[in-house]
């Protein structure tokens, strides 16, 4: 038995097998799915090594793949479709690569684009900047069909070049807009309003804020939301209770210590990142106070660590899986349809109440 690949008259993953009797079998991913009694997406997940497939199903699909000697052919797809089937991921180095929030979005994005036949190319941003290469040149070098941009500051000049060149591009939490550029973000403004509303409902009127850096889009929106909510409830904003961090645990710890140095303390803190909230709680503990007995703390993100931290963190949940999927489909639609207008997608947030907040009880 020998195998020969078709290139252009059938689906790009099709494979033609000639038997000894001269019978021709057209084998593609749909054939494998039908023979194994599973869906096409299940076959794709098996091929791409996803873990959310049972061992029994995986073995059944692999048996059919081996029986037909099926080999997904990337070269054939490239020649037929005149696409590289490569999507670049630009992830700026100022972010921590262990960041739970961004990792969850990236994994959701990766799963979605791979199910549609695309591969991810992680671009070395450090190398690009060190060698003073433009993002556009790097993308053209690898014939990328589209780009996901994540972790950048709003004023990055390289990103502006991508917008002008009209390479399909989607940003996460970066307000880029253009003919082929859009972005996905959470309702940062409304999310912080929910946090303040909840603290006021618990009886708190002395509320502080630890926010991200002012040049980061989500931090700008969260600050606006905080100021609006405080005004709505006719609560005075105390500048001594407002500090800035960089979304890291260390910065939350430092910011909370700065608030302690200034004398009077709030009874509740809105901290616009879970990692910063963890740091703030550590600082509160070191000063001999307890969360939530002395100070209630609300975070933002709802990363996986939030529910197992002590105390478990009340926080504003961002739907990270939905953000990744929305970014993936926006990018895929732009790649496949030149008339598709780059969207701005705002994902709703949800307040998750846990142990780090409590009703305010005035001391006697």
Tab-separated table of C-alpha atoms in Angstrom:
chain	number	residue	atom	x	y	z
A	1	UNK	CA	0.000	0.000	0.000
A	2	UNK	CA	1.254	3.439	-0.817
A	3	UNK	CA	-0.074	6.928	-0.190
A	4	UNK	CA	-0.381	9.929	-2.456
A	5	UNK	CA	-1.575	13.382	-1.403
A	6	UNK	CA	-4.150	15.423	-3.314
A	7	UNK	CA	-3.437	19.138	-3.177
A	8	UNK	CA	-6.196	21.277	-4.625
A	9	UNK	CA	-9.319	19.448	-5.754
A	10	UNK	CA	-10.409	18.276	-2.301
A	11	UNK	CA	-10.261	19.531	1.280
A	12	UNK	CA	-6.687	20.255	2.234
A	13	UNK	CA	-6.451	17.440	4.772
A	14	UNK	CA	-7.737	14.813	2.293
A	15	UNK	CA	-5.535	11.855	1.523
A	16	UNK	CA	-6.034	9.357	-1.313
A	17	UNK	CA	-5.150	5.708	-0.638
A	18	UNK	CA	-4.744	3.209	-3.506
A	19	UNK	CA	-5.361	-0.414	-2.575
A	20	UNK	CA	-3.976	-3.512	-4.332
A	21	UNK	CA	-7.347	-3.987	-6.091
A	22	UNK	CA	-7.245	-0.471	-7.454
A	23	UNK	CA	-10.054	0.799	-5.226
A	24	UNK	CA	-9.638	4.442	-4.315
A	25	UNK	CA	-10.494	5.669	-0.822
A	26	UNK	CA	-10.694	9.411	-0.153
A	27	UNK	CA	-9.572	9.846	3.431
A	28	UNK	CA	-9.996	13.059	5.326
A	29	UNK	CA	-10.719	14.149	8.869
A	30	UNK	CA	-14.442	13.590	8.280
A	31	UNK	CA	-13.715	10.017	7.209
A	32	UNK	CA	-11.731	9.402	10.385
A	33	UNK	CA	-14.549	10.877	12.490
A	34	UNK	CA	-17.196	8.730	10.781
A	35	UNK	CA	-15.178	5.515	11.085
A	36	UNK	CA	-14.423	6.176	14.764
A	37	UNK	CA	-17.981	7.237	15.547
A	38	UNK	CA	-16.965	10.625	16.938
A	39	UNK	CA	-17.194	14.274	15.908
A	40	UNK	CA	-14.717	16.055	13.646
A	41	UNK	CA	-13.704	18.315	16.549
A	42	UNK	CA	-12.886	15.232	18.646
A	43	UNK	CA	-10.584	13.925	15.917
A	44	UNK	CA	-8.935	17.351	15.737
A	45	UNK	CA	-8.394	17.340	19.496
A	46	UNK	CA	-6.821	13.878	19.362
A	47	UNK	CA	-4.488	14.940	16.540
A	48	UNK	CA	-3.496	18.109	18.409
A	49	UNK	CA	-2.956	16.314	21.722
A	50	UNK	CA	-5.676	17.877	23.869
A	51	UNK	CA	-6.078	16.319	27.285
A	52	UNK	CA	-9.879	16.631	27.596
A	53	UNK	CA	-10.411	13.424	25.597
A	54	UNK	CA	-10.892	10.071	27.314
A	55	UNK	CA	-8.204	7.452	26.784
A	56	UNK	CA	-10.772	5.091	25.285
A	57	UNK	CA	-11.851	7.654	22.684
A	58	UNK	CA	-8.246	8.593	21.939
A	59	UNK	CA	-7.310	4.947	21.299
A	60	UNK	CA	-10.353	4.447	19.057
A	61	UNK	CA	-9.487	7.477	16.915
A	62	UNK	CA	-5.788	6.567	16.733
A	63	UNK	CA	-6.665	3.035	15.599
A	64	UNK	CA	-8.635	4.433	12.656
A	65	UNK	CA	-5.874	6.924	11.822
A	66	UNK	CA	-3.304	4.095	11.730
A	67	UNK	CA	-5.625	1.839	9.718
A	68	UNK	CA	-5.975	4.461	6.987
A	69	UNK	CA	-2.364	5.615	7.304
A	70	UNK	CA	-3.797	9.133	7.587
A	71	UNK	CA	-1.362	12.025	7.871
A	72	UNK	CA	-2.647	15.606	8.097
A	73	UNK	CA	-0.698	17.454	5.433
A	74	UNK	CA	0.193	21.037	6.272
A	75	UNK	CA	2.073	21.619	3.023
A	76	UNK	CA	-0.983	20.675	0.972
A	77	UNK	CA	-3.134	23.131	2.890
A	78	UNK	CA	-0.657	25.942	2.338
A	79	UNK	CA	-0.452	25.296	-1.422
A	80	UNK	CA	-4.210	24.958	-1.864
A	81	UNK	CA	-5.357	27.894	0.219
A	82	UNK	CA	-2.381	30.228	-0.279
A	83	UNK	CA	-2.348	30.725	3.494
A	84	UNK	CA	0.410	29.846	5.939
A	85	UNK	CA	-2.117	28.747	8.585
A	86	UNK	CA	0.139	30.481	11.101
A	87	UNK	CA	-1.034	32.986	13.704
A	88	UNK	CA	1.564	34.967	15.616
A	89	UNK	CA	1.389	35.643	19.330
A	90	UNK	CA	3.031	38.893	20.410
A	91	UNK	CA	3.378	38.800	24.197
A	92	UNK	CA	5.369	41.708	25.608
A	93	UNK	CA	8.234	40.951	27.983
A	94	UNK	CA	7.157	43.435	30.646
A	95	UNK	CA	4.491	40.880	31.562
A	96	UNK	CA	5.285	37.885	33.723
A	97	UNK	CA	5.111	34.709	31.627
A	98	UNK	CA	3.691	32.925	34.668
A	99	UNK	CA	0.754	35.357	34.786
A	100	UNK	CA	-2.316	33.194	35.429
A	101	UNK	CA	-4.744	35.642	33.887
A	102	UNK	CA	-3.024	35.893	30.509
A	103	UNK	CA	-2.133	32.207	30.422
A	104	UNK	CA	-5.805	31.222	30.680
A	105	UNK	CA	-6.702	33.564	27.811
A	106	UNK	CA	-3.827	32.293	25.661
A	107	UNK	CA	-4.759	28.641	26.202
A	108	UNK	CA	-8.394	29.330	25.261
A	109	UNK	CA	-7.259	31.224	22.162
A	110	UNK	CA	-4.825	28.450	21.241
A	111	UNK	CA	-7.438	25.694	21.547
A	112	UNK	CA	-9.905	27.600	19.391
A	113	UNK	CA	-7.556	28.447	16.507
A	114	UNK	CA	-6.028	24.958	16.481
A	115	UNK	CA	-9.486	23.419	16.174
A	116	UNK	CA	-9.832	25.488	13.005
A	117	UNK	CA	-6.523	24.208	11.635
A	118	UNK	CA	-4.194	27.068	12.567
A	119	UNK	CA	-0.873	26.839	14.372
A	120	UNK	CA	0.524	29.349	16.858
A	121	UNK	CA	3.943	30.945	16.463
A	122	UNK	CA	5.208	32.575	19.665
A	123	UNK	CA	7.189	35.629	18.632
A	124	UNK	CA	10.322	36.595	20.531
A	125	UNK	CA	9.480	40.187	21.428
A	126	UNK	CA	12.738	40.622	23.337
A	127	UNK	CA	14.722	39.707	20.225
A	128	UNK	CA	12.581	41.921	18.010
A	129	UNK	CA	13.168	44.964	20.205
A	130	UNK	CA	16.846	44.212	20.785
A	131	UNK	CA	17.511	43.972	17.044
A	132	UNK	CA	15.214	46.952	16.352
A	133	UNK	CA	13.076	44.922	13.961
A	134	UNK	CA	9.510	46.090	13.389
A	135	UNK	CA	6.672	43.736	14.251
A	136	UNK	CA	5.480	44.080	10.665
A	137	UNK	CA	8.807	42.859	9.245
A	138	UNK	CA	8.805	39.923	11.635
A	139	UNK	CA	5.260	38.985	10.685
A	140	UNK	CA	5.990	39.228	6.976
A	141	UNK	CA	9.115	37.116	7.424
A	142	UNK	CA	6.966	34.217	8.658
A	143	UNK	CA	3.986	34.941	6.365
A	144	UNK	CA	1.654	35.169	9.348
A	145	UNK	CA	-2.057	35.235	8.551
A	146	UNK	CA	-2.917	37.138	11.716
A	147	UNK	CA	-1.620	38.277	15.087
A	148	UNK	CA	-2.813	38.207	18.693
A	149	UNK	CA	-1.323	41.079	20.685
A	150	UNK	CA	-1.295	40.724	24.445
A	151	UNK	CA	0.437	42.417	27.363
A	152	UNK	CA	1.441	45.647	25.625
A	153	UNK	CA	1.105	49.201	26.846
A	154	UNK	CA	-1.222	51.537	25.004
A	155	UNK	CA	1.466	53.739	23.493
A	156	UNK	CA	3.708	51.047	21.957
A	157	UNK	CA	4.868	52.515	18.599
A	158	UNK	CA	5.363	49.081	16.992
A	159	UNK	CA	1.666	48.280	17.449
A	160	UNK	CA	0.699	51.457	15.601
A	161	UNK	CA	2.688	50.214	12.601
A	162	UNK	CA	0.671	46.990	12.564
A	163	UNK	CA	-2.547	49.000	12.442
A	164	UNK	CA	-1.372	51.062	9.465
A	165	UNK	CA	-0.232	47.996	7.496
A	166	UNK	CA	-3.649	46.341	7.933
A	167	UNK	CA	-2.394	42.951	9.064
A	168	UNK	CA	-5.331	41.127	10.741
A	169	UNK	CA	-4.729	41.831	14.399
A	170	UNK	CA	-6.644	41.434	17.669
A	171	UNK	CA	-5.497	42.916	20.948
A	172	UNK	CA	-6.316	41.726	24.441
A	173	UNK	CA	-6.970	44.723	26.722
A	174	UNK	CA	-5.343	47.051	24.164
A	175	UNK	CA	-7.735	49.511	22.476
A	176	UNK	CA	-6.404	49.180	18.945
A	177	UNK	CA	-8.709	50.016	16.085
A	178	UNK	CA	-8.368	50.060	12.346
A	179	UNK	CA	-9.637	48.411	9.203
A	180	UNK	CA	-8.127	45.055	10.222
A	181	UNK	CA	-7.509	45.618	13.927
A	182	UNK	CA	-9.872	45.182	16.853
A	183	UNK	CA	-9.701	44.187	20.481
A	184	UNK	CA	-11.268	42.123	23.229
A	185	UNK	CA	-11.562	43.344	26.781
A	186	UNK	CA	-13.694	42.882	29.878
A	187	UNK	CA	-16.173	45.390	31.246
A	188	UNK	CA	-13.456	46.874	33.446
A	189	UNK	CA	-15.445	50.016	34.185
A	190	UNK	CA	-18.596	48.179	35.209
A	191	UNK	CA	-16.678	45.503	37.095
A	192	UNK	CA	-15.187	47.975	39.568
A	193	UNK	CA	-18.577	49.623	40.023
A	194	UNK	CA	-19.911	46.217	41.080
A	195	UNK	CA	-17.093	45.902	43.617
A	196	UNK	CA	-17.754	49.327	45.161
A	197	UNK	CA	-21.527	48.781	45.136
A	198	UNK	CA	-21.055	45.544	47.063
A	199	UNK	CA	-18.777	47.125	49.676
A	200	UNK	CA	-21.255	49.961	50.179
A	201	UNK	CA	-24.008	47.374	50.559
A	202	UNK	CA	-21.928	45.840	53.367
A	203	UNK	CA	-21.831	49.236	55.086
A	204	UNK	CA	-18.337	50.400	54.098
A	205	UNK	CA	-17.795	54.122	53.509
A	206	UNK	CA	-14.014	54.257	53.885
A	207	UNK	CA	-12.866	52.606	50.671
A	208	UNK	CA	-9.379	52.675	49.180
A	209	UNK	CA	-7.993	51.645	45.798
A	210	UNK	CA	-4.875	49.890	44.552
A	211	UNK	CA	-4.929	50.158	40.783
A	212	UNK	CA	-2.669	49.117	37.927
A	213	UNK	CA	-0.347	51.491	36.083
A	214	UNK	CA	-2.059	54.523	34.588
A	215	UNK	CA	-0.741	53.793	31.076
A	216	UNK	CA	-2.549	50.435	30.907
A	217	UNK	CA	-6.008	50.515	29.334
A	218	UNK	CA	-7.823	48.251	31.855
A	219	UNK	CA	-6.380	50.262	34.751
A	220	UNK	CA	-7.689	53.496	33.218
A	221	UNK	CA	-11.172	52.027	32.907
A	222	UNK	CA	-11.120	50.583	36.422
A	223	UNK	CA	-10.059	53.912	37.886
A	224	UNK	CA	-12.924	55.638	36.076
A	225	UNK	CA	-15.324	53.018	37.406
A	226	UNK	CA	-14.075	53.521	40.968
A	227	UNK	CA	-14.442	57.292	40.812
A	228	UNK	CA	-17.920	57.045	39.308
A	229	UNK	CA	-19.113	54.563	41.929
A	230	UNK	CA	-17.766	56.618	44.817
A	231	UNK	CA	-19.520	59.705	43.464
A	232	UNK	CA	-22.727	57.744	42.896
A	233	UNK	CA	-22.776	56.730	46.558
A	234	UNK	CA	-21.738	60.221	47.710
A	235	UNK	CA	-18.564	58.827	49.347
A	236	UNK	CA	-15.468	61.001	49.620
A	237	UNK	CA	-12.347	59.791	47.817
A	238	UNK	CA	-9.325	59.905	50.126
A	239	UNK	CA	-6.160	60.341	48.062
A	240	UNK	CA	-4.024	58.782	50.812
A	241	UNK	CA	-5.903	55.537	50.233
A	242	UNK	CA	-5.166	55.376	46.491
A	243	UNK	CA	-1.967	53.717	45.280
A	244	UNK	CA	-0.677	52.357	41.989
A	245	UNK	CA	0.921	48.973	41.290
A	246	UNK	CA	1.846	46.963	38.210
A	247	UNK	CA	-0.533	44.005	38.715
A	248	UNK	CA	2.181	41.938	40.431
A	249	UNK	CA	1.885	40.549	43.959
A	250	UNK	CA	4.947	42.516	45.034
A	251	UNK	CA	3.453	45.805	43.884
A	252	UNK	CA	0.244	45.144	45.817
A	253	UNK	CA	2.296	44.480	48.937
A	254	UNK	CA	4.279	47.689	48.466
A	255	UNK	CA	1.187	49.774	47.721
A	256	UNK	CA	-0.638	48.585	50.840
A	257	UNK	CA	2.408	49.343	52.963
A	258	UNK	CA	2.406	52.880	51.561
A	259	UNK	CA	-1.196	53.296	52.684
A	260	UNK	CA	-0.242	52.121	56.178
A	261	UNK	CA	2.512	54.758	56.328
A	262	UNK	CA	0.003	57.562	55.821
A	263	UNK	CA	-1.862	57.071	59.077
A	264	UNK	CA	-5.621	56.610	58.853
A	265	UNK	CA	-6.862	53.434	57.196
A	266	UNK	CA	-9.855	52.477	55.070
A	267	UNK	CA	-12.184	49.680	56.145
A	268	UNK	CA	-12.189	48.193	52.650
A	269	UNK	CA	-9.909	48.046	49.624
A	270	UNK	CA	-10.671	47.583	45.951
A	271	UNK	CA	-7.558	46.052	44.368
A	272	UNK	CA	-7.802	45.832	40.591
A	273	UNK	CA	-5.836	42.608	40.157
A	274	UNK	CA	-5.931	39.372	42.151
A	275	UNK	CA	-2.159	39.079	42.398
A	276	UNK	CA	-1.969	42.623	43.767
A	277	UNK	CA	-4.764	41.732	46.198
A	278	UNK	CA	-2.735	38.787	47.506
A	279	UNK	CA	0.186	41.143	48.112
A	280	UNK	CA	-2.040	43.688	49.839
A	281	UNK	CA	-3.454	41.011	52.154
A	282	UNK	CA	0.079	39.924	53.066
A	283	UNK	CA	0.915	43.516	54.020
A	284	UNK	CA	-2.254	43.811	56.113
A	285	UNK	CA	-1.360	40.594	57.940
A	286	UNK	CA	2.167	41.833	58.651
A	287	UNK	CA	0.726	44.922	60.318
A	288	UNK	CA	-1.145	42.734	62.786
A	289	UNK	CA	-4.536	43.175	61.151
A	290	UNK	CA	-6.839	40.614	59.594
A	291	UNK	CA	-8.818	40.299	56.383
A	292	UNK	CA	-11.778	40.678	56.476
A	293	UNK	CA	-12.148	41.416	60.216
A	294	UNK	CA	-10.261	44.719	60.017
A	295	UNK	CA	-10.119	45.437	56.305
A	296	UNK	CA	-12.232	43.868	53.552
A	297	UNK	CA	-10.507	43.267	50.208
A	298	UNK	CA	-12.026	42.838	46.741
A	299	UNK	CA	-9.798	41.727	43.857
A	300	UNK	CA	-10.232	41.668	40.089
A	301	UNK	CA	-9.683	38.746	37.646
A	302	UNK	CA	-10.751	35.601	39.540
A	303	UNK	CA	-7.631	33.641	38.670
A	304	UNK	CA	-7.541	30.022	39.841
A	305	UNK	CA	-5.557	30.900	42.962
A	306	UNK	CA	-8.300	33.247	44.189
A	307	UNK	CA	-10.502	30.498	45.611
A	308	UNK	CA	-7.694	28.634	47.382
A	309	UNK	CA	-5.932	31.685	48.829
A	310	UNK	CA	-6.419	32.321	52.559
A	311	UNK	CA	-8.838	33.939	52.974
A	312	UNK	CA	-10.482	33.020	49.677
A	313	UNK	CA	-10.752	36.181	47.635
A	314	UNK	CA	-13.919	38.082	46.824
A	315	UNK	CA	-13.202	39.289	43.321
A	316	UNK	CA	-14.566	40.488	39.999
A	317	UNK	CA	-14.481	37.562	37.587
A	318	UNK	CA	-13.286	38.070	34.042
A	319	UNK	CA	-14.415	35.330	31.649
A	320	UNK	CA	-10.956	34.447	30.405
A	321	UNK	CA	-12.078	31.479	28.308
A	322	UNK	CA	-14.624	33.661	26.528
A	323	UNK	CA	-12.018	36.371	25.960
A	324	UNK	CA	-9.710	33.857	24.288
A	325	UNK	CA	-12.488	32.409	22.124
A	326	UNK	CA	-13.779	35.840	21.111
A	327	UNK	CA	-10.283	36.933	20.105
A	328	UNK	CA	-9.750	33.736	18.114
A	329	UNK	CA	-12.987	33.967	16.162
A	330	UNK	CA	-12.569	37.671	15.475
A	331	UNK	CA	-9.128	37.011	14.043
A	332	UNK	CA	-10.213	33.960	12.032
A	333	UNK	CA	-13.139	35.889	10.532
A	334	UNK	CA	-10.827	38.739	9.516
A	335	UNK	CA	-8.386	36.287	7.928
A	336	UNK	CA	-11.083	34.450	5.966
A	337	UNK	CA	-13.259	37.408	4.978
A	338	UNK	CA	-11.575	40.586	3.755
A	339	UNK	CA	-14.821	42.516	4.202
A	340	UNK	CA	-15.201	41.474	7.845
A	341	UNK	CA	-14.920	44.550	10.029
A	342	UNK	CA	-12.615	44.214	13.017
A	343	UNK	CA	-14.827	44.183	16.127
A	344	UNK	CA	-14.544	45.591	19.619
A	345	UNK	CA	-15.766	42.930	22.042
A	346	UNK	CA	-16.519	43.738	25.671
A	347	UNK	CA	-17.067	40.671	27.860
A	348	UNK	CA	-19.334	41.068	30.929
A	349	UNK	CA	-17.872	40.637	34.412
A	350	UNK	CA	-19.317	38.988	37.517
A	351	UNK	CA	-18.753	39.642	41.213
A	352	UNK	CA	-17.744	36.469	43.064
A	353	UNK	CA	-18.240	36.728	46.833
A	354	UNK	CA	-15.884	34.729	49.042
A	355	UNK	CA	-14.241	35.142	52.465
A	356	UNK	CA	-12.142	38.333	52.084
A	357	UNK	CA	-15.099	40.681	52.609
A	358	UNK	CA	-17.558	41.126	55.447
A	359	UNK	CA	-20.169	43.525	56.722
A	360	UNK	CA	-18.711	46.644	58.293
A	361	UNK	CA	-19.190	46.717	62.061
A	362	UNK	CA	-18.369	50.026	63.740
A	363	UNK	CA	-16.112	49.720	66.756
A	364	UNK	CA	-17.726	50.741	70.045
